[in-house]
XYZ file of C-alpha atoms in Angstrom:
163
model
C -47.822 -0.515 -60.978
C -50.661 -2.649 -62.259
C -53.542 -3.844 -60.178
C -52.180 -7.370 -60.219
C -48.774 -6.261 -58.841
C -50.471 -4.231 -56.087
C -52.418 -7.305 -54.943
C -49.244 -9.452 -54.881
C -47.301 -6.812 -52.889
C -50.241 -6.408 -50.468
C -50.431 -10.183 -49.857
C -46.655 -10.312 -49.370
C -46.720 -7.494 -46.789
C -49.709 -9.106 -45.066
C -47.860 -12.461 -44.830
C -44.761 -10.712 -43.426
C -46.830 -8.976 -40.738
C -48.559 -12.250 -39.860
C -45.213 -14.087 -39.671
C -43.740 -11.358 -37.464
C -46.766 -11.600 -35.151
C -46.622 -15.411 -34.911
C -42.872 -15.737 -34.324
C -42.067 -12.690 -32.210
C -45.223 -11.710 -30.319
C -47.360 -14.807 -29.819
C -44.654 -17.522 -29.609
C -42.469 -16.282 -26.703
C -45.454 -15.912 -24.395
C -46.629 -19.470 -25.055
C -43.184 -21.083 -25.208
C -41.941 -19.561 -21.937
C -44.662 -21.016 -19.746
C -45.004 -24.261 -21.673
C -41.242 -24.883 -21.796
C -40.733 -24.161 -18.112
C -43.605 -26.415 -17.100
C -42.582 -29.213 -19.448
C -38.928 -29.039 -18.358
C -39.957 -29.052 -14.708
C -42.296 -32.001 -15.231
C -39.693 -33.983 -17.160
C -37.089 -33.267 -14.478
C -39.459 -34.411 -11.723
C -40.265 -37.589 -13.665
C -36.559 -38.279 -14.173
C -35.755 -37.781 -10.485
C -38.620 -39.998 -9.329
C -37.617 -42.663 -11.860
C -33.994 -42.664 -10.625
C -35.158 -42.750 -6.994
C -37.344 -45.781 -7.721
C -34.504 -47.531 -9.525
C -32.111 -47.024 -6.628
C -34.688 -48.212 -4.101
C -35.314 -51.367 -6.090
C -31.670 -52.140 -6.872
C -30.146 -51.496 -3.430
C -29.291 -54.514 -1.361
C -29.804 -54.621 2.385
C -26.123 -53.920 2.933
C -26.157 -50.849 0.688
C -29.280 -49.525 2.399
C -27.629 -50.033 5.790
C -24.473 -48.213 4.676
C -26.453 -45.275 3.300
C -28.473 -45.109 6.492
C -25.434 -45.177 8.825
C -23.013 -43.008 6.826
C -24.189 -39.544 7.947
C -24.394 -40.499 11.644
C -21.616 -39.622 14.100
C -19.022 -42.391 14.519
C -18.266 -43.729 17.979
C -14.669 -44.673 17.170
C -12.677 -42.790 14.562
C -10.901 -45.301 12.275
C -8.161 -42.808 11.455
C -5.044 -42.397 13.566
C -5.500 -39.824 16.269
C -2.597 -39.309 18.626
C -0.951 -36.525 20.580
C 2.533 -37.887 19.940
C 4.388 -37.099 16.746
C 4.676 -40.051 14.360
C 8.170 -40.813 13.039
C 9.306 -43.425 10.556
C 12.144 -45.639 11.727
C 14.760 -45.609 9.007
C 17.064 -48.600 8.862
C 20.105 -46.694 7.664
C 19.729 -43.446 9.564
C 23.402 -43.423 10.472
C 24.405 -44.148 6.892
C 22.214 -41.326 5.610
C 23.761 -38.946 8.101
C 27.211 -40.191 7.191
C 26.537 -39.541 3.503
C 25.813 -35.939 4.374
C 28.866 -35.706 6.626
C 31.401 -37.178 4.167
C 30.737 -34.395 1.640
C 31.181 -36.554 -1.467
C 29.315 -35.424 -4.575
C 28.343 -37.943 -7.242
C 28.010 -35.801 -10.367
C 28.434 -38.166 -13.301
C 28.117 -41.710 -14.614
C 29.876 -43.352 -17.569
C 29.466 -46.860 -18.920
C 32.325 -47.996 -21.133
C 31.759 -51.582 -22.177
C 31.561 -53.626 -18.995
C 33.072 -50.865 -16.844
C 30.979 -48.462 -14.816
C 32.734 -45.204 -14.040
C 31.527 -42.720 -11.439
C 32.596 -39.099 -11.188
C 32.952 -38.237 -7.509
C 34.159 -34.777 -6.481
C 35.352 -34.196 -10.059
C 37.487 -37.381 -10.247
C 36.742 -40.641 -12.100
C 36.550 -43.902 -10.155
C 35.748 -47.549 -10.941
C 34.256 -50.164 -8.631
C 36.745 -51.344 -5.991
C 38.900 -48.197 -6.105
C 39.681 -46.188 -3.010
C 38.614 -42.551 -2.959
C 41.512 -40.146 -2.825
C 42.411 -38.962 0.730
C 39.154 -40.086 2.328
C 39.326 -43.715 3.464
C 36.313 -44.860 1.409
C 36.114 -47.685 -1.126
C 33.608 -47.736 -4.001
C 31.565 -50.939 -3.763
C 28.909 -50.527 -6.488
C 28.157 -47.925 -9.164
C 24.635 -47.390 -10.484
C 23.425 -44.676 -12.894
C 21.453 -42.976 -10.105
C 23.616 -43.728 -7.043
C 26.990 -44.939 -5.783
C 27.482 -47.227 -2.801
C 30.699 -46.611 -0.893
C 32.105 -48.372 2.149
C 34.174 -47.034 5.001
C 37.610 -48.649 4.769
C 38.071 -51.253 7.509
C 34.378 -51.241 8.505
C 31.451 -52.947 6.789
C 29.277 -49.835 6.858
C 27.843 -48.859 3.455
C 26.817 -45.339 2.476
C 24.610 -44.565 -0.515
C 25.311 -41.344 -2.394
C 22.641 -40.227 -4.896
C 23.432 -38.619 -8.248
C 23.391 -34.824 -8.097
C 22.308 -33.329 -11.390
C 23.811 -29.965 -12.131
């Protein structure tokens, strides 16, 4: 190797050692403390800036709400009762009757203007009487059938049962 090549290799090795020292030994020590302090300072500035913005932009009503929200309420606005709450259904008897009659609505067909319901495996149209039961079909919908007890004006809704 010539003298010139030795000098070039020496300078290259020297620059590699210097680069290693700068990036891996000196830099982490400086960056760690500087980054933590700068991040902490920027976070504190951000928080104080947001706090000032909210103080300036809050109306009297908002300030009052924020002030009163964490305090204990004298009267609870939610329902609190020892009795059990029950909804009053309008057609409770009809719903019970639908369960008692044991009629299953399992299919719906629309053929032109005719609606056909399949009840207990048999096909019926509106106005027909159910076989051996004393019920008349009043209205057929894709999701339910309304039947009426023969001789009475009591309607029972039977929902579609998907199999």
